[in-house]
CSV table of C-alpha atoms in Angstrom, one decimal:
chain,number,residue,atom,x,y,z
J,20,UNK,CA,-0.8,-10.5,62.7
J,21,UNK,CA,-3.3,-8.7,60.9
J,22,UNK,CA,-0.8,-7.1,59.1
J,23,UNK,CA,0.7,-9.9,57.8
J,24,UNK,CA,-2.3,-12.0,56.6
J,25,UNK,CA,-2.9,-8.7,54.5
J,26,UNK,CA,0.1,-8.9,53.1
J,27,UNK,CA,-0.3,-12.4,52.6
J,28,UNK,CA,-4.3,-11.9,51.1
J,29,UNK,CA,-2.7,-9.5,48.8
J,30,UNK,CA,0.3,-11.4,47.7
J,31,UNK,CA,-2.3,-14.0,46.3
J,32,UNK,CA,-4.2,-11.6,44.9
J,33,UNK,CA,-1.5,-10.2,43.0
J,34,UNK,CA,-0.6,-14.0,41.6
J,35,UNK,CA,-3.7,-14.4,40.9
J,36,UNK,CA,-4.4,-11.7,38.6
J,37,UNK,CA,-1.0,-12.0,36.9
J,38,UNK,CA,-2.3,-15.6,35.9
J,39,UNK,CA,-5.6,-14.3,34.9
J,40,UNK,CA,-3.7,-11.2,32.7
J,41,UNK,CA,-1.5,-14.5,31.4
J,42,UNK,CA,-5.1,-16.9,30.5
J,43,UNK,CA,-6.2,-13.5,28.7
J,44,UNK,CA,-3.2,-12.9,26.8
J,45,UNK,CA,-3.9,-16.4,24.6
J,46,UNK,CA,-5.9,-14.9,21.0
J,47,UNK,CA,-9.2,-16.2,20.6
J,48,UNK,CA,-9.7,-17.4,17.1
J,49,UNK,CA,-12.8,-18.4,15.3
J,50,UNK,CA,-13.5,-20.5,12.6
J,51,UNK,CA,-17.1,-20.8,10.9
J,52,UNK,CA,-17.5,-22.9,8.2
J,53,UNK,CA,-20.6,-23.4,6.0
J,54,UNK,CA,-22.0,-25.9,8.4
J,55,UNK,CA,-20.6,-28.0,10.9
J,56,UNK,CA,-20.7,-31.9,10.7
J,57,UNK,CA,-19.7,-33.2,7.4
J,58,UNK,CA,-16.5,-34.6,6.8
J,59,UNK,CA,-14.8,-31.5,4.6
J,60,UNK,CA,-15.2,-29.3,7.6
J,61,UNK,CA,-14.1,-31.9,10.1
J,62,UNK,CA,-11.2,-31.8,8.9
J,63,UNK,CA,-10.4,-28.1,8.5
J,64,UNK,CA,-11.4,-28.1,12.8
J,65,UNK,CA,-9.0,-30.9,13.0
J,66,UNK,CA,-6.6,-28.7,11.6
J,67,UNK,CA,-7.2,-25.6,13.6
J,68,UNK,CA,-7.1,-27.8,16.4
J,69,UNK,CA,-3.4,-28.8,15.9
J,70,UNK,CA,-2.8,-25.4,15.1
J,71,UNK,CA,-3.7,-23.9,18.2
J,72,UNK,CA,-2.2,-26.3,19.6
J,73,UNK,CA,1.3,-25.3,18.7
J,74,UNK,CA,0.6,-22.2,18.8
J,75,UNK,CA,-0.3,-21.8,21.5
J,76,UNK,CA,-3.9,-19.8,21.1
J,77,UNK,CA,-7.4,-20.6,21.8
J,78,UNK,CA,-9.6,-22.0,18.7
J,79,UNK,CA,-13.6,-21.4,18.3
J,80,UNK,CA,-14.9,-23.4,15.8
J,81,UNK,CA,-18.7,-22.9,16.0
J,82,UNK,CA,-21.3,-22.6,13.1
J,83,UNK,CA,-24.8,-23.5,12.0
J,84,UNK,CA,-26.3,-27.5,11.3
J,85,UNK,CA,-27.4,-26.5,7.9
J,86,UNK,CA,-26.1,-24.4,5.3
J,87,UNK,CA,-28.6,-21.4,6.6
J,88,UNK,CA,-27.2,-17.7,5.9
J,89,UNK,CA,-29.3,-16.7,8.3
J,90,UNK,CA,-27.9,-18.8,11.0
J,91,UNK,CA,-23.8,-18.6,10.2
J,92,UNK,CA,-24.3,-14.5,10.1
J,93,UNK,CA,-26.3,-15.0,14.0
J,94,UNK,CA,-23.0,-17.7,15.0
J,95,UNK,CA,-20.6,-14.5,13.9
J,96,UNK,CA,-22.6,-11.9,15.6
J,97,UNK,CA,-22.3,-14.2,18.6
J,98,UNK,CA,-18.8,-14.1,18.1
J,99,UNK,CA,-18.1,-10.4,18.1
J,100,UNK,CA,-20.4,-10.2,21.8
J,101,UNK,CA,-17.8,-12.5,22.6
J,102,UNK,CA,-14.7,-10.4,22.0
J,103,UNK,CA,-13.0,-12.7,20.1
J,104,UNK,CA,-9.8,-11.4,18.4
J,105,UNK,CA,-10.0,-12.8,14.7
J,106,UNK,CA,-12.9,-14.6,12.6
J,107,UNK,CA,-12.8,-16.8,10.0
J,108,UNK,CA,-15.6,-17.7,7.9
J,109,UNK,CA,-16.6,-19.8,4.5
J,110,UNK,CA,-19.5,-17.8,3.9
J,111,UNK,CA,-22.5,-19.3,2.1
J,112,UNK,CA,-23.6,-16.1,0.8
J,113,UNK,CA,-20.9,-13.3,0.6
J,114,UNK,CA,-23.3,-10.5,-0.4
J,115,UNK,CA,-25.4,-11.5,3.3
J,116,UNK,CA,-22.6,-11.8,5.5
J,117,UNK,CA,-20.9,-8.5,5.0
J,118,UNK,CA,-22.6,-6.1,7.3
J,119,UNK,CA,-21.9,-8.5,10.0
J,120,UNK,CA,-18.2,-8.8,8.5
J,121,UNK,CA,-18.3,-5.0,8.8
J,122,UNK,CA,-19.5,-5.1,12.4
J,123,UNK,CA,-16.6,-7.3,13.2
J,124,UNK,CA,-14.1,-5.0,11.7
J,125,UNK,CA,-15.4,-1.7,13.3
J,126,UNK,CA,-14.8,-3.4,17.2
J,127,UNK,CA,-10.9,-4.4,16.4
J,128,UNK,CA,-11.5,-8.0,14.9
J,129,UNK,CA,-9.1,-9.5,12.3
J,130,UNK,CA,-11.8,-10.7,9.1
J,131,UNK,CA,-10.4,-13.9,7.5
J,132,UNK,CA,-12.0,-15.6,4.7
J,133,UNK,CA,-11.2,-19.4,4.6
J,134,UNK,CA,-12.1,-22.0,1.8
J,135,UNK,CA,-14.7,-19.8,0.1
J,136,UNK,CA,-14.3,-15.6,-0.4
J,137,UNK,CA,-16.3,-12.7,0.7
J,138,UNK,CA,-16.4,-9.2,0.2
J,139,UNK,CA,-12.3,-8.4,-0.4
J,140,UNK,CA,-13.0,-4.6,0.9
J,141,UNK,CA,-14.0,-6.3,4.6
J,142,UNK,CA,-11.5,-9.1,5.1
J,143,UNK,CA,-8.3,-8.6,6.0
J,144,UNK,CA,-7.0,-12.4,4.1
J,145,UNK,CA,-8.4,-15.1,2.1
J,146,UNK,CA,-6.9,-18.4,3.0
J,147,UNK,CA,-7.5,-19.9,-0.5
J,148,UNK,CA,-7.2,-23.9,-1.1
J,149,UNK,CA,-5.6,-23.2,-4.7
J,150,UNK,CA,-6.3,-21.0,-7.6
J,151,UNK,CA,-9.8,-20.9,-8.6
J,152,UNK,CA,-8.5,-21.6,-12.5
J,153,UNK,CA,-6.8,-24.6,-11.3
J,154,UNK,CA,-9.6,-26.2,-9.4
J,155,UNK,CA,-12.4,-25.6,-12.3
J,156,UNK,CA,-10.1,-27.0,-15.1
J,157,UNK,CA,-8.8,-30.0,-13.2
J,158,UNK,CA,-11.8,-31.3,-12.6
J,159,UNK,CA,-13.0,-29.9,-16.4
J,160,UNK,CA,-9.9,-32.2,-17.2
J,161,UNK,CA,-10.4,-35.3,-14.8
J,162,UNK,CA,-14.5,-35.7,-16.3
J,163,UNK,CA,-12.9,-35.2,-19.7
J,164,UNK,CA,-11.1,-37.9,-19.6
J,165,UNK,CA,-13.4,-40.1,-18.0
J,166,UNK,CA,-15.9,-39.7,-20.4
J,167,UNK,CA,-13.6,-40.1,-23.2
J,168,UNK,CA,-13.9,-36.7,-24.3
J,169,UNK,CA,-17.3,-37.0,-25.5
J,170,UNK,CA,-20.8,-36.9,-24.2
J,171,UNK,CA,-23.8,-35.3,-22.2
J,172,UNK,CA,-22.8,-34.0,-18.7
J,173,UNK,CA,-24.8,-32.5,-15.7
J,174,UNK,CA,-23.2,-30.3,-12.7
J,175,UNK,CA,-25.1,-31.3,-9.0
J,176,UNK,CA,-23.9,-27.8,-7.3
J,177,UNK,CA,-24.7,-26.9,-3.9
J,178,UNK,CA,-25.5,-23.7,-2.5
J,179,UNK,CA,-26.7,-21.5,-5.1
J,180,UNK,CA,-25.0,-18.3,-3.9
J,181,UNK,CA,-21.6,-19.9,-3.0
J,182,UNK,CA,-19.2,-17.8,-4.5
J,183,UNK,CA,-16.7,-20.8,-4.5
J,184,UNK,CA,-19.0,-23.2,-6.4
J,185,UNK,CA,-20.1,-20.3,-8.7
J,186,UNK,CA,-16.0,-19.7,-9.8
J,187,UNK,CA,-15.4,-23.2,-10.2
J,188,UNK,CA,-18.1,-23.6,-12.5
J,189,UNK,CA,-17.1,-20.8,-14.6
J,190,UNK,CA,-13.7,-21.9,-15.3
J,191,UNK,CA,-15.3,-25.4,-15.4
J,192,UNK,CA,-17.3,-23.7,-18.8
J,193,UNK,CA,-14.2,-21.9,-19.7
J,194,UNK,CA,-12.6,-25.2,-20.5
J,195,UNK,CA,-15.0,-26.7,-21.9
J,196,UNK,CA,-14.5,-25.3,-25.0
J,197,UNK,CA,-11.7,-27.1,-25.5
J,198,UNK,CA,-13.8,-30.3,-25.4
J,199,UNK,CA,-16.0,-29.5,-28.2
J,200,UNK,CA,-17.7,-33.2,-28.3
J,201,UNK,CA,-18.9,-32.2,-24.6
J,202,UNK,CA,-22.5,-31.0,-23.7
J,203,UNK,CA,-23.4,-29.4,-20.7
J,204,UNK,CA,-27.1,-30.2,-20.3
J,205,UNK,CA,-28.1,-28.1,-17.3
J,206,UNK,CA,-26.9,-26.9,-13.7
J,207,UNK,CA,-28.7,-27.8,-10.9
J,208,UNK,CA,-28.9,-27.5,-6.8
J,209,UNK,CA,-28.8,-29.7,-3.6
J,210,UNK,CA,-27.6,-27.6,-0.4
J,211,UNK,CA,-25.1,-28.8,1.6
J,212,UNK,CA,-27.3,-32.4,1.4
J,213,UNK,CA,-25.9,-35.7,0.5
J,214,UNK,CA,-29.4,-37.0,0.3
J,215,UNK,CA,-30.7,-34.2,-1.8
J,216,UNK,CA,-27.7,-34.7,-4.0
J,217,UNK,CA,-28.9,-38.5,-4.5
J,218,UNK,CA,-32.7,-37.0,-5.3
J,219,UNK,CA,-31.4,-34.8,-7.7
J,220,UNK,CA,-29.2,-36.8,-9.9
J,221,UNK,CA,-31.9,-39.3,-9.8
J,222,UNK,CA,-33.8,-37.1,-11.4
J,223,UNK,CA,-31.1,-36.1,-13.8
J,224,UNK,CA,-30.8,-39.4,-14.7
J,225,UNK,CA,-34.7,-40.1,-15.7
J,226,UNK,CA,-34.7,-36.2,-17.4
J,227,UNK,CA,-31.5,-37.0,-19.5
J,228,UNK,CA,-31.1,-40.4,-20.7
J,229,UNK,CA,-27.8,-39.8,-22.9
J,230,UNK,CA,-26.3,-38.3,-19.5
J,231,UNK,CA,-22.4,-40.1,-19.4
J,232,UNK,CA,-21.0,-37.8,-16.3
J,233,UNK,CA,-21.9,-35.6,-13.8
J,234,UNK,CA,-19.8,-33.3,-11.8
J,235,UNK,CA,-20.4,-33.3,-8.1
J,236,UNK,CA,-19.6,-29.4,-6.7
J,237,UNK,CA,-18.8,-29.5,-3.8
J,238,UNK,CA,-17.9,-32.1,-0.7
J,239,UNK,CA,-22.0,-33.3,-0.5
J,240,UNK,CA,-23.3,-33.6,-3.9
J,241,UNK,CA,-20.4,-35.3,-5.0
J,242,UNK,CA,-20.9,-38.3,-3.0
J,243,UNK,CA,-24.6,-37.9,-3.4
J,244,UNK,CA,-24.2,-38.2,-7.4
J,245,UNK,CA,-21.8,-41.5,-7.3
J,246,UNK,CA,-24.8,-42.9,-4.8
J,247,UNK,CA,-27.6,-42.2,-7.3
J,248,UNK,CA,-25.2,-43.5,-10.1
J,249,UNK,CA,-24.8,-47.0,-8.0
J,250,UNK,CA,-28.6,-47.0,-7.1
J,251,UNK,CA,-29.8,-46.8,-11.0
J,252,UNK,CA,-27.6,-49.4,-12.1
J,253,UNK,CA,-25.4,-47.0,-14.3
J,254,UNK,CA,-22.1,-47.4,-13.4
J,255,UNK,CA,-19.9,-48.1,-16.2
J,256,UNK,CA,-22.6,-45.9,-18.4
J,257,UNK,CA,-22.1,-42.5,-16.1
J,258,UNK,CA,-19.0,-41.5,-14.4
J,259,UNK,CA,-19.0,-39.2,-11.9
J,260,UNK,CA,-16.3,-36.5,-10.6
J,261,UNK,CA,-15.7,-33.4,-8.7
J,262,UNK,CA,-14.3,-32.4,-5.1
J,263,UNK,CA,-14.8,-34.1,-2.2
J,264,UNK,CA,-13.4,-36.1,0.8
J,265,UNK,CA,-11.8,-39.5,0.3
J,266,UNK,CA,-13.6,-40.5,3.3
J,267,UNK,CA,-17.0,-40.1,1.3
J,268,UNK,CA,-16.0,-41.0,-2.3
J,269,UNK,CA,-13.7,-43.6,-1.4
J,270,UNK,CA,-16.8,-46.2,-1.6
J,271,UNK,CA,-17.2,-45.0,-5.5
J,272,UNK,CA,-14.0,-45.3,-6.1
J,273,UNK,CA,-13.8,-49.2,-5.1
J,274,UNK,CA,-17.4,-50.0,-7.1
J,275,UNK,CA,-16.4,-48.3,-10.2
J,276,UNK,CA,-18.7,-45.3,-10.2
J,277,UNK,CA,-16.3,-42.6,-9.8
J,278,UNK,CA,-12.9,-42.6,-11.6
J,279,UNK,CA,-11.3,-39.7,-10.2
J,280,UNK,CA,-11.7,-36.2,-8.1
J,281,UNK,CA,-10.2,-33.2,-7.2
J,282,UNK,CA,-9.5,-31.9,-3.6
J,283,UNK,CA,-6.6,-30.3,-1.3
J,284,UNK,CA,-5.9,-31.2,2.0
J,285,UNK,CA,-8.8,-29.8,4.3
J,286,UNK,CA,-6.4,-30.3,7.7
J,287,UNK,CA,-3.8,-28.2,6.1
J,288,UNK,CA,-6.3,-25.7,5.6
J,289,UNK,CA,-7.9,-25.4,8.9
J,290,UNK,CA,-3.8,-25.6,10.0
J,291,UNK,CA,-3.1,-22.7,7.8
J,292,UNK,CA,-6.4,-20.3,8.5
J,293,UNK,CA,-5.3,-20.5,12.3
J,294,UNK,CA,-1.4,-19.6,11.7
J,295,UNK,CA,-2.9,-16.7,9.2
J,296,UNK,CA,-4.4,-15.7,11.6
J,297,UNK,CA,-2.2,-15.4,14.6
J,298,UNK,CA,0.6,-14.2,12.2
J,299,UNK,CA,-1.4,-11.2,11.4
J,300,UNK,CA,-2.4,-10.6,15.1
J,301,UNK,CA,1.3,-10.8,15.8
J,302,UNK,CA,1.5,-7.5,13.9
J,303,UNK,CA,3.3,-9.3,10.8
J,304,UNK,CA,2.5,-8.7,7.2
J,305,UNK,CA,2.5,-10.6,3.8
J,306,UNK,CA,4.5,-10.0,1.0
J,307,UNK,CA,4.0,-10.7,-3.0
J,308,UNK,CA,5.2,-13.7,-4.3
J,309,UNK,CA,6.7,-15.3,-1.3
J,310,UNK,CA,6.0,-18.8,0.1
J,311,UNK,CA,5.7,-19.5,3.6
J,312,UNK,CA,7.4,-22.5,5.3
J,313,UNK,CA,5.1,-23.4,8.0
J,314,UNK,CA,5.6,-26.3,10.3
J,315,UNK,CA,2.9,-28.7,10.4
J,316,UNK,CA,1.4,-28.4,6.8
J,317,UNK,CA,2.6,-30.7,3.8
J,318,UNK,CA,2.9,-27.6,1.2
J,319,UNK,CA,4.5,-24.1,0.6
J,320,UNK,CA,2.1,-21.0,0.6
J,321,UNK,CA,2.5,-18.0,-1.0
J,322,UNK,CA,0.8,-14.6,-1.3
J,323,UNK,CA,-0.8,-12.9,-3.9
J,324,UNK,CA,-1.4,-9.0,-2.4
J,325,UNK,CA,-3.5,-7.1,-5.1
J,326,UNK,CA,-6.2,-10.2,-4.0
J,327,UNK,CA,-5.0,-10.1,0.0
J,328,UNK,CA,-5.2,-14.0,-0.7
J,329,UNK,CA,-2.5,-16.5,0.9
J,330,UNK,CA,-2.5,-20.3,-1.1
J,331,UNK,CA,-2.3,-23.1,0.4
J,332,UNK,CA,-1.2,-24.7,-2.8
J,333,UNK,CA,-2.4,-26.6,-6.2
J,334,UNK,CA,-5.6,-29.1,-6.0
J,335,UNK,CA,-5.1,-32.7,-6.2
J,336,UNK,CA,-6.4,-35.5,-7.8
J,337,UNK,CA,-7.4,-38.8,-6.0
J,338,UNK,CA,-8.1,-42.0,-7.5
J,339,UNK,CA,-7.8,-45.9,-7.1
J,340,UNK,CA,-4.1,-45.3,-6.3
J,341,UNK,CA,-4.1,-43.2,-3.9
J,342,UNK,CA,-7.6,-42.4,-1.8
J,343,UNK,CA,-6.5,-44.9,0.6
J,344,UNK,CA,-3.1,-42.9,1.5
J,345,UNK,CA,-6.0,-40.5,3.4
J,346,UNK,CA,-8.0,-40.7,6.0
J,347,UNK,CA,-10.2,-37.7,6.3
């Protein structure tokens, strides 16, 4: 009898560890955006969400409340205690992030940078929205033609070290030239704050009194400009532009304020960092030039190896006809 409820206790035993060698065997993929909480970067986790979903792995998507360095590089640390198998990140400042990008490497994890780049000699892959030319001179192109070609303009950026931000702005210049009845009249900075983005265009708008347009950088300031624009009584006199979430500029566009401006589809995004990711893991490679079908995203990647950078596709520009087609 005692022989047999040993054989039994060990039968048990031997199911049970085969399940807990099966729970293991799912990877453990992080994400980390810039901050967690605003509507851009709910809708990359909605992504990854779906995406782990068919495929079947586990998704981390963890990061700090404010766009603090200091914090997102203590969230990836975290991380690597935990033994996950890949990271993502959108770093807010590449140059701060890369020893801990290093660490990750040296214990076995796959480096992934998603929506915004880091050091290229650490990550394994860049999951880029769309070509960094293609995004400045769109929305170069969009405020153009708002402001009839003509004018004083201001950029609200965000984080001042955001390598993202910083491209855009330089192919935002680039083109510029070949709108030579535009003025840029200064740069200047609000986080990752919508209310700080209001402040400071506010302040714009007192400090510049010929101002006609204002691009918003990045998902906050955008919204934040189009608000100060409504609060001073100046729509129809300043039109404002840039990238953000139709969720958050979809108000502007109704009252007038905002005419047009540039994104991608965040969901796709977060989608397509978390089937990088397990595609790599799987032991499969990239190759120049090709485009990926990939179920569950509306568009065709493709890679580009001397930059280790996989595309989700070209930007896109929403306005009165079609912001209400989304609903992140």
């Amino acid at each position: 009898m005692r022989f047999k409820s040993l054989l039994v206790f060990l039968l048990i035993a031997t199911v049970l560890f085969a399940f807990s060698g099966l729970a293991q065997s799912k990877y453990k993929i992080a994400f980390v955006p810039k901050l967690i909480g605003i509507p851009y970067f709910n809708a990359m986790e909605e992504g990854g969400k779906k995406a782990a979903q068919d495929l079947d792995v586990e998704f981390i998507y963890t990061g700090p409340v404010t766009a603090d360095v200091a914090k997102q590089i203590e969230v990836v640390d975290n991380l690597i205690t935990q033994g996950v198998d890949a990271i993502a990140v959108a770093p807010n400042d590449p140059a701060a992030i890369t020893p801990v990008l290093k660490k990750a490497k040296e214990r076995g994890i796959l480096v992934l940078t998603s929506d915004t780049d880091g050091a290229q000699e650490v990550r394994d892959l860049f999951v880029n929205q769309a070509l960094q030319d293609q995004i400045g001179y769109t929305i170069m192109d969009e405020l153009a033609k708002a402001m009839n070609y003509e004018g004083e303009f201001a950029i609200v950026s965000c984080g001042p070290t955001a390598w993202n931000l910083n491209t855009w702005i330089l192919y935002e210049l680039q083109r510029l030239a070949e709108y030579p009845k535009m003025k840029l009249v200064t740069i200047r900075y609000a986080e990752e704050d919508v209310q700080l983005a209001i402040n400071v265009t506010l302040d714009l708008i007192n400090a510049f009194p010929n101002l006609k347009g204002i691009i918003g950088q990045c998902s906050t300031s955008a919204p934040g400009a189009a608000e100060a624009v409504t609060q001073a009584g100046k729509i129809g006199e300043i039109v404002v532009t840039g990238l953000s979430v139709p969720s958050m500029m979809r108000p502007y566009v109704k009252n007038g304020a905002v005419k047009s401006f540039v994104l991608w589809d965040p969901v796709d995004l977060g989608y397509l960092t978390v089937w990088a990711a397990k595609y790599l893991l799987d032991g499969n490679t990239f190759e120049e030039g090709v485009e990926y079908e990939i179920p569950g995203i509306s568009t065709k990647p493709w890679y580009i190896a001397k930059d280790k950078m996989l595309v989700l596709g070209p930007p896109k520009v929403f306005d009165a006809s079609n912001v209400d087609d989304y609903d992140f």
